[in-house]
mmCIF file of C-alpha atoms in Angstrom:
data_model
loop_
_atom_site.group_PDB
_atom_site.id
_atom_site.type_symbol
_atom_site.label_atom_id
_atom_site.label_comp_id
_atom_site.label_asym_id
_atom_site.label_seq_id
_atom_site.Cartn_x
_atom_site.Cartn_y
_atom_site.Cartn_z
ATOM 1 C CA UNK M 232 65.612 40.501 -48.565
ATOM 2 C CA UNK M 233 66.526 36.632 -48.739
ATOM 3 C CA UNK M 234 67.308 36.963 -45.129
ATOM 4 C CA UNK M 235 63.795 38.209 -44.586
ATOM 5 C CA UNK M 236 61.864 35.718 -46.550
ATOM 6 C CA UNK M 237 63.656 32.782 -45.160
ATOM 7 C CA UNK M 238 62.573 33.953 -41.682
ATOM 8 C CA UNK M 239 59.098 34.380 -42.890
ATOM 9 C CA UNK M 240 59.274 30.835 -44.441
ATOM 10 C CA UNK M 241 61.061 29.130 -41.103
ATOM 11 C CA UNK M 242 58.319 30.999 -39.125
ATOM 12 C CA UNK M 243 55.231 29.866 -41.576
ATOM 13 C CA UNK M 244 56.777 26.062 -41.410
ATOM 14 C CA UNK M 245 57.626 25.964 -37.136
ATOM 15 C CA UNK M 246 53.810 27.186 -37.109
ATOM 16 C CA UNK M 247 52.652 25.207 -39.209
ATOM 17 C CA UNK M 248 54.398 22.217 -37.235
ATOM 18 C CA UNK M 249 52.852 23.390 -34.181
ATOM 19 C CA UNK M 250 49.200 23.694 -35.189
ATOM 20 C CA UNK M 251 47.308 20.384 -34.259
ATOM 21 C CA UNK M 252 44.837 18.866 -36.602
ATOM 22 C CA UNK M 253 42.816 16.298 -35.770
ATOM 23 C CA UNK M 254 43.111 13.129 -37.525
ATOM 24 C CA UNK M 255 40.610 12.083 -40.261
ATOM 25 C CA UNK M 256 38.100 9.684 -39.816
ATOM 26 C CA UNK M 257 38.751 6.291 -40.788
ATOM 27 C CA UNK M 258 35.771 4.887 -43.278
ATOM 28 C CA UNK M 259 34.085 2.232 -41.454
ATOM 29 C CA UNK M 260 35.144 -0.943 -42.461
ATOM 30 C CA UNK M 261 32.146 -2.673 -44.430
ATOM 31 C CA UNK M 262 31.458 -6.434 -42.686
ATOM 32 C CA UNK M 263 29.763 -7.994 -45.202
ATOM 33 C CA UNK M 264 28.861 -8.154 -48.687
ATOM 34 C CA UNK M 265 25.406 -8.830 -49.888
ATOM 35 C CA UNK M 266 26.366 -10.875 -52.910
ATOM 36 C CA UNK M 267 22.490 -11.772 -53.492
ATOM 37 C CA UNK M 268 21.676 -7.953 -53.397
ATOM 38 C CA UNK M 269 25.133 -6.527 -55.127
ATOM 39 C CA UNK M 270 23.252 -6.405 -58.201
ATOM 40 C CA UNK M 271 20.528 -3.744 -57.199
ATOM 41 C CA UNK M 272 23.461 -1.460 -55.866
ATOM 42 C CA UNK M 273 25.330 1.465 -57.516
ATOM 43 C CA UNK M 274 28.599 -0.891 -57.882
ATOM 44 C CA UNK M 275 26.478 -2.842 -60.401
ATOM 45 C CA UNK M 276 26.732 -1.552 -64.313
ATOM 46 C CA UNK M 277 23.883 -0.495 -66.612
ATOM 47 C CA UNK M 278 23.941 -3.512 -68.720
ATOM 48 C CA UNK M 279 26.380 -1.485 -71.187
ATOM 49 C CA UNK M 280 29.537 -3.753 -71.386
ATOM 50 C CA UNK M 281 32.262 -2.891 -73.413
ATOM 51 C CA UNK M 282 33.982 -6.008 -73.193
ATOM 52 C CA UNK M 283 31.009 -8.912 -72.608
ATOM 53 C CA UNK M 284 32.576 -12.173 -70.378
ATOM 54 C CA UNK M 285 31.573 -14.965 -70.289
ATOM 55 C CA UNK M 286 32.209 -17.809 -67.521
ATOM 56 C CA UNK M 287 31.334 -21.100 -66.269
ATOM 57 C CA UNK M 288 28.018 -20.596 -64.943
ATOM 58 C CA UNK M 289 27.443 -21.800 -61.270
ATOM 59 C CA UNK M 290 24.073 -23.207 -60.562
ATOM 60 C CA UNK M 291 22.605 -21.185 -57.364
ATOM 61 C CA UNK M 292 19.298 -22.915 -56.920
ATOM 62 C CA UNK M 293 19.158 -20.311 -53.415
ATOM 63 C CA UNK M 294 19.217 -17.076 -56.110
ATOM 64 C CA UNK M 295 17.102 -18.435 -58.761
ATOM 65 C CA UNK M 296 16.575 -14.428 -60.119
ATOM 66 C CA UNK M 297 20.530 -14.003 -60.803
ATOM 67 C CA UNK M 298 23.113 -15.776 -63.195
ATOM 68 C CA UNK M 299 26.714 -16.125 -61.362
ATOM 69 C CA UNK M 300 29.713 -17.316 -63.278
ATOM 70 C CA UNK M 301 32.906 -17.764 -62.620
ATOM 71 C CA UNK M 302 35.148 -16.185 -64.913
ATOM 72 C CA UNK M 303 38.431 -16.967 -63.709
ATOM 73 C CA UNK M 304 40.167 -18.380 -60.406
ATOM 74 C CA UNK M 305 43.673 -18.858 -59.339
ATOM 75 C CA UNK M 306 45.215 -20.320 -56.285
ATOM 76 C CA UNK M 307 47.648 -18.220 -53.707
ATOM 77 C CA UNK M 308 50.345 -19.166 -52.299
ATOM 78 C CA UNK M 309 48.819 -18.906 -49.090
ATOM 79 C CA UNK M 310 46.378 -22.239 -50.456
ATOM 80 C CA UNK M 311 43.626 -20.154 -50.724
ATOM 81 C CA UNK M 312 41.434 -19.303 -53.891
ATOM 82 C CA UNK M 313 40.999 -16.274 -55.802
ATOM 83 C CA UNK M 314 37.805 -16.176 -57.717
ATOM 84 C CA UNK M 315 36.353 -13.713 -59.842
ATOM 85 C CA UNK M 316 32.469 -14.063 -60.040
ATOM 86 C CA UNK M 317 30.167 -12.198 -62.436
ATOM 87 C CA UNK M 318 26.299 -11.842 -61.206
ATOM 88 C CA UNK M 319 23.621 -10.829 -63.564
ATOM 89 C CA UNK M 320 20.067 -9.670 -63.570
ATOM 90 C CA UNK M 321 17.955 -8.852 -66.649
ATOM 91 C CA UNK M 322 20.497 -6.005 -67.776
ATOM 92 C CA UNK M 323 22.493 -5.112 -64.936
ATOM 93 C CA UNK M 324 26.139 -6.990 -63.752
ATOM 94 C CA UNK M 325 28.336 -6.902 -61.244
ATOM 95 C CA UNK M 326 31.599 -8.519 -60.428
ATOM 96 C CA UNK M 327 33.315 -9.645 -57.172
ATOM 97 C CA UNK M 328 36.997 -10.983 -56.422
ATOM 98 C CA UNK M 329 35.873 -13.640 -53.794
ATOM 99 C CA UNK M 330 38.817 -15.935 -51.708
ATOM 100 C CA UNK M 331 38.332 -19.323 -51.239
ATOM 101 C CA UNK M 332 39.681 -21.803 -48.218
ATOM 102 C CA UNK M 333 38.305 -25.090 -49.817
ATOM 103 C CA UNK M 334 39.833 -27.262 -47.127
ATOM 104 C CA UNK M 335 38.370 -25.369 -44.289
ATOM 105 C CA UNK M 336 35.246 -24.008 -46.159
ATOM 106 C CA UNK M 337 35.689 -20.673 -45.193
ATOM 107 C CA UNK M 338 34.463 -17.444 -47.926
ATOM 108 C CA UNK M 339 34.829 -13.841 -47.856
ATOM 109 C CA UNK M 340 34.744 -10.812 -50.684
ATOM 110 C CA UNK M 341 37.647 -8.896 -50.863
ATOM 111 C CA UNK M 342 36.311 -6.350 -54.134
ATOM 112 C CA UNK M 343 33.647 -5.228 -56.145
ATOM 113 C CA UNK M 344 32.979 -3.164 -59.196
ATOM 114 C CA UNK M 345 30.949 -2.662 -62.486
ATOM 115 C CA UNK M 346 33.711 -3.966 -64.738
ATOM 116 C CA UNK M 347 36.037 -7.051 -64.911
ATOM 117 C CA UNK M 348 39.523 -4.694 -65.053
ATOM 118 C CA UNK M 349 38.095 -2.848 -61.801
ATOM 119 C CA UNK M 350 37.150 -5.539 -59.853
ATOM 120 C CA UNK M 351 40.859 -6.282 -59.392
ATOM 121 C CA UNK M 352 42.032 -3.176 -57.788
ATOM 122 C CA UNK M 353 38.489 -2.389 -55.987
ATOM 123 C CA UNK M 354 38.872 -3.170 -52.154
ATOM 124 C CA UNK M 355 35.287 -4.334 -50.813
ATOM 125 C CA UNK M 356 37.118 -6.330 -47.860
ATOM 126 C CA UNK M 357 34.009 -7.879 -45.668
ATOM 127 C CA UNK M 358 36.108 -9.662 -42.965
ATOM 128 C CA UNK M 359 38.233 -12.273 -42.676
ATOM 129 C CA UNK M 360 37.953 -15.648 -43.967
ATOM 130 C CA UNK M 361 34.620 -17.034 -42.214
ATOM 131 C CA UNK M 362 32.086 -20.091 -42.428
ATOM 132 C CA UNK M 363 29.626 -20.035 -44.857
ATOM 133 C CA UNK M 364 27.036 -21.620 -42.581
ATOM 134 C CA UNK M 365 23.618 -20.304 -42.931
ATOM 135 C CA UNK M 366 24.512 -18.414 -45.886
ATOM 136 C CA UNK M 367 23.407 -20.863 -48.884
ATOM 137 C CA UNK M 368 24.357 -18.726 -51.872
ATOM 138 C CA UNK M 369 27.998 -18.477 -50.360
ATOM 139 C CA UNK M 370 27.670 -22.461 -49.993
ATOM 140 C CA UNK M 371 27.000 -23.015 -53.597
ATOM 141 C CA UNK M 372 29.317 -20.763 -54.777
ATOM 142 C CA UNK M 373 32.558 -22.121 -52.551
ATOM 143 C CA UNK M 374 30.827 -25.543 -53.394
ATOM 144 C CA UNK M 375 30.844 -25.083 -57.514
ATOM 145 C CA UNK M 376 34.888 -23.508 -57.056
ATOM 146 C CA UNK M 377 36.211 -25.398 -54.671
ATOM 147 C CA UNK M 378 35.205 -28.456 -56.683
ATOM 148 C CA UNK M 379 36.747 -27.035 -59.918
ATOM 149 C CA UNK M 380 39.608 -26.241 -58.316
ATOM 150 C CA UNK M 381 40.196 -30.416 -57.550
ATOM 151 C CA UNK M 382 38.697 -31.743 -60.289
ATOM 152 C CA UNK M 383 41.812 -33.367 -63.105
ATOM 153 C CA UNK M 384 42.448 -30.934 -65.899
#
């Protein structure tokens, strides 16, 4: 009888082993971020906060609709910065974990999510490290860190 179902069970596994299955789909990668529009999406939260932050505001004369603070950045050891932003408008928020290269003025997002302890572990990688020419809200942002990050404590 154990004989018999170990046969089975080698027979069930070889097969198994032998059946192809095609790979899954990778998700496509997203490319950018809207940070002036991440506030009208379904990462942004319903203006219920459990825990209400609050930050150093960063002026952002380019989104005039939308309060963005800064609630806390660190450097890496690469150089780089790690900021986390909040955006609000009227009742809804959002938070994104932005990195910084202040010396060569570079931006990108690397997560979003509806709360602070999320936007940590949420992966919302749009690219590498890239300019922020043409892209004024990114400008003022790296701008309003970047200058933080120098100034004396």
């Amino acid at each position: 009888m154990i004989r018999s179902t170990v046969a089975v069970l080698a027979g069930t596994m070889l097969a198994a082993c032998g059946a192809s299955t095609a790979p899954a789909p990778e998700a496509p990668m997203n490319t950018t971020v809207d940070l002036r529009h991440l506030v009208e999406t379904e990462v942004a939260g319903n203006g219920i906060e459990r825990y209400p932050l609050e930050g150093v505001e960063i002026p952002t004369p380019s989104d005039a609709q939308s309060r963005y603070e800064v609630l806390r950045q660190r450097r890496t050891a690469a150089g780089t910065i790690i900021a986390i932003l909040r955006q609000q408008r009227g009742d809804r928020f959002v938070y994104a974990r932005t990195e910084l290269d202040c010396e060569r003025n570079l931006f990108h997002v690397v997560g979003v999510a509806d709360t602070r302890a999320h936007v940590e572990t949420n992966v919302a990688h749009d690219g590498p490290l890239r300019p922020t020419t043409d892209m004024p809200l990114r400008q003022e942002l790296s701008r309003f860190i970047c200058a933080r990050t120098t100034a004396p404590v």
